[in-house]
Tab-separated table of C-alpha atoms and ligand atoms in Angstrom:
chain	number	residue	atom	x	y	z
A	1	MET	CA	21.847	-41.203	-88.907
A	2	VAL	CA	20.252	-39.016	-86.205
A	3	LYS	CA	22.644	-36.435	-84.855
A	4	ALA	CA	22.692	-36.362	-81.047
A	5	PRO	CA	23.379	-33.050	-79.302
A	6	PHE	CA	26.587	-32.516	-77.341
A	7	CYS	CA	25.947	-33.982	-73.914
A	8	VAL	CA	27.458	-32.664	-70.674
A	9	GLY	CA	27.351	-34.942	-67.622
A	10	LEU	CA	26.732	-32.774	-64.553
A	11	THR	CA	27.579	-34.187	-61.162
A	12	GLY	CA	28.465	-33.151	-57.629
A	13	GLY	CA	27.896	-34.215	-54.044
A	14	ILE	CA	24.619	-33.818	-52.218
A	15	GLY	CA	23.610	-30.164	-52.048
A	16	CYS	CA	26.601	-28.925	-54.059
A	17	GLY	CA	24.280	-27.170	-56.501
A	18	LYS	CA	23.498	-29.559	-59.387
A	19	SER	CA	19.821	-28.583	-59.650
A	20	THR	CA	20.571	-24.863	-59.323
A	21	VAL	CA	23.251	-25.084	-62.024
A	22	ALA	CA	20.951	-27.105	-64.315
A	23	GLU	CA	18.292	-24.410	-63.972
A	24	LEU	CA	20.795	-21.711	-64.931
A	25	PHE	CA	21.775	-23.690	-68.056
A	26	ALA	CA	18.086	-24.163	-68.874
A	27	GLU	CA	17.655	-20.375	-68.833
A	28	HIS	CA	20.294	-20.259	-71.591
A	29	GLY	CA	18.251	-22.716	-73.654
A	30	ALA	CA	20.138	-25.934	-72.875
A	31	GLY	CA	18.249	-29.202	-72.832
A	32	ILE	CA	18.096	-30.659	-69.325
A	33	ILE	CA	17.817	-34.277	-68.264
A	34	ASP	CA	17.495	-34.785	-64.515
A	35	THR	CA	18.070	-38.387	-63.454
A	36	ASP	CA	16.708	-37.644	-59.949
A	37	THR	CA	13.387	-36.670	-61.514
A	38	ILE	CA	13.434	-39.785	-63.703
A	39	SER	CA	14.121	-41.953	-60.653
A	40	HIS	CA	11.283	-40.277	-58.786
A	41	ASP	CA	8.868	-40.827	-61.695
A	42	LEU	CA	9.841	-44.489	-62.001
A	43	THR	CA	8.982	-45.065	-58.347
A	44	GLN	CA	5.755	-43.072	-58.199
A	45	SER	CA	2.397	-44.796	-58.141
A	46	GLY	CA	2.117	-46.602	-61.476
A	47	GLY	CA	5.821	-46.043	-62.202
A	48	ALA	CA	7.703	-48.484	-64.415
A	49	ALA	CA	9.939	-49.717	-61.562
A	50	ILE	CA	7.174	-50.536	-59.073
A	51	ALA	CA	6.482	-54.097	-60.197
A	52	ALA	CA	10.154	-55.066	-60.048
A	53	ILE	CA	10.625	-53.391	-56.649
A	54	ARG	CA	7.577	-55.201	-55.291
A	55	ALA	CA	8.901	-58.507	-56.600
A	56	ALA	CA	12.356	-57.947	-55.101
A	57	PHE	CA	11.451	-56.368	-51.755
A	58	GLY	CA	7.854	-57.367	-51.071
A	59	ASP	CA	4.614	-55.420	-50.534
A	60	ASN	CA	6.035	-53.846	-47.394
A	61	TYR	CA	8.034	-51.360	-49.422
A	62	ILE	CA	5.106	-50.229	-51.549
A	63	THR	CA	2.546	-47.752	-50.177
A	64	ALA	CA	-1.215	-48.289	-50.329
A	65	GLU	CA	-1.237	-45.895	-53.299
A	66	GLY	CA	1.224	-48.119	-55.164
A	67	ALA	CA	4.309	-45.908	-54.887
A	68	LEU	CA	7.707	-46.765	-53.445
A	69	ASP	CA	7.706	-46.188	-49.676
A	70	ARG	CA	10.706	-43.861	-49.778
A	71	ALA	CA	11.211	-43.515	-46.035
A	72	LYS	CA	11.198	-47.282	-45.508
A	73	MET	CA	13.467	-47.933	-48.468
A	74	ARG	CA	15.863	-45.184	-47.401
A	75	ALA	CA	16.099	-46.757	-43.942
A	76	LEU	CA	16.701	-50.225	-45.411
A	77	ILE	CA	19.410	-49.300	-47.896
A	78	PHE	CA	21.235	-47.218	-45.340
A	79	SER	CA	21.997	-50.246	-43.248
A	80	ASP	CA	22.054	-52.899	-45.970
A	81	ALA	CA	24.527	-52.532	-48.835
A	82	ALA	CA	23.189	-55.613	-50.662
A	83	ALA	CA	19.663	-54.179	-50.634
A	84	LYS	CA	21.011	-50.886	-51.971
A	85	GLN	CA	22.688	-52.744	-54.805
A	86	ARG	CA	19.514	-54.716	-55.536
A	87	LEU	CA	17.518	-51.493	-55.795
A	88	GLU	CA	20.151	-49.908	-58.016
A	89	LEU	CA	20.164	-52.951	-60.308
A	90	ILE	CA	16.459	-52.370	-60.853
A	91	LEU	CA	16.542	-48.591	-61.160
A	92	HIS	CA	19.740	-47.771	-63.011
A	93	PRO	CA	18.986	-49.564	-66.308
A	94	LEU	CA	15.503	-48.003	-66.320
A	95	ILE	CA	16.903	-44.537	-65.592
A	96	LEU	CA	19.459	-44.965	-68.377
A	97	GLU	CA	16.781	-46.062	-70.826
A	98	GLN	CA	14.589	-43.047	-69.961
A	99	ALA	CA	17.562	-40.676	-70.157
A	100	LYS	CA	18.410	-41.970	-73.639
A	101	ALA	CA	14.787	-41.565	-74.718
A	102	GLN	CA	14.759	-37.972	-73.441
A	103	LEU	CA	18.073	-37.274	-75.153
A	104	SER	CA	16.659	-38.388	-78.486
A	105	ARG	CA	13.845	-35.860	-78.025
A	106	LEU	CA	16.265	-32.987	-77.365
A	107	GLN	CA	17.971	-32.972	-80.741
A	108	ASP	CA	17.033	-29.383	-81.460
A	109	LYS	CA	18.911	-28.132	-78.379
A	110	PRO	CA	22.389	-26.628	-78.787
A	111	TYR	CA	23.596	-29.032	-76.091
A	112	VAL	CA	22.164	-31.080	-73.247
A	113	ILE	CA	23.020	-31.105	-69.555
A	114	ILE	CA	22.388	-34.467	-67.933
A	115	ALA	CA	22.460	-34.288	-64.128
A	116	VAL	CA	23.631	-37.567	-62.609
A	117	PRO	CA	24.594	-37.666	-58.920
A	118	LEU	CA	26.100	-41.148	-59.445
A	119	LEU	CA	28.087	-40.228	-62.544
A	120	PRO	CA	31.528	-41.029	-61.047
A	121	GLU	CA	30.375	-44.585	-60.230
A	122	SER	CA	28.406	-45.187	-63.403
A	123	PRO	CA	30.318	-46.089	-66.588
A	124	ALA	CA	27.085	-46.305	-68.600
A	125	PHE	CA	26.202	-42.693	-67.837
A	126	ARG	CA	29.760	-41.555	-68.377
A	127	GLN	CA	29.549	-43.095	-71.829
A	128	LEU	CA	26.470	-41.036	-72.595
A	129	ALA	CA	28.255	-37.762	-71.828
A	130	GLN	CA	30.979	-36.202	-73.969
A	131	CYS	CA	32.394	-34.262	-71.034
A	132	ILE	CA	31.983	-34.036	-67.288
A	133	LEU	CA	31.116	-30.907	-65.346
A	134	VAL	CA	31.508	-31.080	-61.576
A	135	VAL	CA	29.812	-28.543	-59.325
A	136	ASP	CA	31.925	-28.349	-56.231
A	137	CYS	CA	31.882	-26.638	-52.851
A	138	GLY	CA	33.479	-27.125	-49.460
A	139	GLU	CA	31.903	-29.589	-47.079
A	140	ASN	CA	30.844	-26.849	-44.656
A	141	THR	CA	28.963	-25.025	-47.403
A	142	GLN	CA	27.429	-28.313	-48.524
A	143	LEU	CA	26.271	-29.166	-45.000
A	144	ALA	CA	24.895	-25.694	-44.304
A	145	ARG	CA	22.877	-25.626	-47.536
A	146	VAL	CA	21.395	-29.083	-47.081
A	147	ILE	CA	20.594	-28.413	-43.418
A	148	ALA	CA	18.818	-25.223	-44.514
A	149	ARG	CA	16.541	-27.310	-46.770
A	150	LYS	CA	15.337	-28.973	-43.553
A	151	LEU	CA	14.662	-32.340	-45.187
A	152	MET	CA	17.421	-34.209	-43.340
A	153	GLY	CA	19.361	-34.005	-40.117
A	154	GLU	CA	23.095	-33.384	-39.996
A	155	ALA	CA	23.968	-37.024	-39.167
A	156	GLU	CA	22.045	-38.317	-42.181
A	157	ILE	CA	23.631	-35.738	-44.478
A	158	ARG	CA	27.111	-36.627	-43.219
A	159	SER	CA	26.534	-40.314	-43.850
A	160	ILE	CA	25.322	-39.590	-47.394
A	161	ILE	CA	28.450	-37.517	-48.014
A	162	ALA	CA	30.534	-40.425	-46.674
A	163	GLN	CA	28.777	-42.867	-49.046
A	164	GLN	CA	29.241	-40.685	-52.110
A	165	THR	CA	32.419	-40.613	-54.191
A	166	PRO	CA	34.966	-38.505	-52.272
A	167	ARG	CA	35.272	-34.897	-53.387
A	168	ALA	CA	38.889	-35.300	-54.600
A	169	GLU	CA	37.954	-38.358	-56.710
A	170	ARG	CA	35.052	-36.524	-58.270
A	171	LEU	CA	37.245	-33.561	-59.154
A	172	LYS	CA	39.737	-35.893	-60.872
A	173	ILE	CA	37.191	-36.911	-63.507
A	174	ALA	CA	36.064	-33.324	-64.196
A	175	ASP	CA	36.651	-31.668	-67.555
A	176	ASP	CA	35.160	-28.472	-66.119
A	177	VAL	CA	34.498	-27.379	-62.533
A	178	ILE	CA	31.993	-24.866	-61.204
A	179	HIS	CA	32.993	-23.518	-57.795
A	180	ASN	CA	29.915	-22.986	-55.670
A	181	ASP	CA	31.089	-21.577	-52.352
A	182	ALA	CA	30.101	-18.020	-53.220
A	183	ASP	CA	26.750	-16.427	-54.086
A	184	LEU	CA	24.315	-17.152	-56.906
A	185	ASP	CA	25.759	-14.295	-58.981
A	186	SER	CA	29.118	-16.003	-59.042
A	187	LEU	CA	27.400	-19.251	-60.039
A	188	ALA	CA	25.547	-17.556	-62.893
A	189	LYS	CA	28.767	-15.983	-64.200
A	190	GLN	CA	30.517	-19.356	-64.339
A	191	VAL	CA	27.509	-20.865	-66.124
A	192	ASN	CA	27.572	-17.996	-68.664
A	193	VAL	CA	31.167	-18.820	-69.596
A	194	LEU	CA	30.484	-22.548	-69.897
A	195	HIS	CA	27.344	-21.907	-71.922
A	196	VAL	CA	29.435	-20.166	-74.584
A	197	HIS	CA	31.923	-23.036	-74.511
A	198	TYR	CA	29.324	-25.841	-74.740
A	199	SER	CA	27.391	-24.000	-77.458
A	200	SER	CA	30.467	-24.248	-79.670
A	201	MET	CA	30.894	-27.994	-79.141
A	202	GLN	CA	29.862	-30.683	-81.596
A	203	ASN	CA	28.948	-34.230	-80.785
A	204	ASN	CA	31.495	-36.242	-82.741
A	205	ILE	CA	30.098	-39.615	-81.782
B	1	LIG	N1	25.531	-20.232	-54.672
B	1	LIG	C1	24.500	-20.464	-53.851
B	1	LIG	N2	24.143	-19.552	-52.933
B	1	LIG	C2	23.121	-19.797	-52.084
B	1	LIG	N3	22.384	-20.918	-52.067
B	1	LIG	C3	22.686	-21.866	-52.966
B	1	LIG	C4	23.754	-21.702	-53.904
B	1	LIG	N4	23.822	-22.805	-54.657
B	1	LIG	C5	22.843	-23.634	-54.230
B	1	LIG	N5	22.162	-23.068	-53.217
B	1	LIG	C6	21.063	-23.685	-52.449
B	1	LIG	O1	21.619	-24.828	-51.818
B	1	LIG	C7	20.717	-25.907	-51.846
B	1	LIG	C8	21.349	-27.077	-52.601
B	1	LIG	O2	21.452	-26.743	-53.983
B	1	LIG	P1	20.868	-27.741	-55.093
B	1	LIG	O3	19.537	-28.229	-54.724
B	1	LIG	O4	21.041	-27.047	-56.402
B	1	LIG	O5	21.947	-28.909	-54.957
B	1	LIG	P2	21.899	-30.376	-55.564
B	1	LIG	O6	23.323	-30.717	-55.864
B	1	LIG	O7	20.924	-30.443	-56.687
B	1	LIG	O8	21.382	-31.214	-54.312
B	1	LIG	P3	20.856	-32.749	-54.296
B	1	LIG	O9	22.095	-33.577	-54.317
B	1	LIG	O10	20.150	-32.865	-52.995
B	1	LIG	O11	19.975	-32.929	-55.494
B	1	LIG	C9	19.435	-25.388	-52.497
B	1	LIG	O12	18.551	-24.990	-51.495
B	1	LIG	C10	19.928	-24.185	-53.304
B	1	LIG	O13	18.919	-23.218	-53.450
B	2	LIG	MG1	19.281	-31.735	-56.989
């Protein structure tokens, strides 16, 4: 039997610091699986999800280069819950499959951090992880940091926050919490402590 490394599911609301935290764990030598990156790859030109997206949504949602037209799709799924679900039904099984494949290639790592924004809503991903780490910050911090990235306006960010699992619900499923209202030094210190903890864990599955 192949021994899988201990797997930590990392989640948090938009802009709470998942990617920053994952990078800090990577510096400690953890294996990292980023489901946002997987999703992006699947929907790039030539990506494994393109044919199914084209079949379900039509050519209109695929660019001339053969990638998902992200702006168009974002606009559609914002106003159409059924379309959002249809897209997720295509993407989520593919993301899970890729994540499992990556996990099997990370056996030499002391443990693996798998970043999944949708972890609270996704039983399949929760099954993959032996514990859940939530990176949390206040909504004002969250808004300010995402606004500073300048990729979205405040109204769009607020509606994404409203669509995501509420903060209190997310915290309820956490085994560990990283508080990210302070500076990057404080973040790094919390990661240091958890690194020691996760390094001592065994995957008993
Ligand atoms: N403690 C901190 N101090 C200052 N800036 C921070 C801190 N933590 C994160 N940031 C910044 O806030 C922004 C959001 O962080 P990050 O990208 O890690 O969040 P995320 O949860 O991965 O977001 P998304 O949901 O969009 O993927 C980034 O620009 C990051 O550099
Ligand atoms: Mg991120």
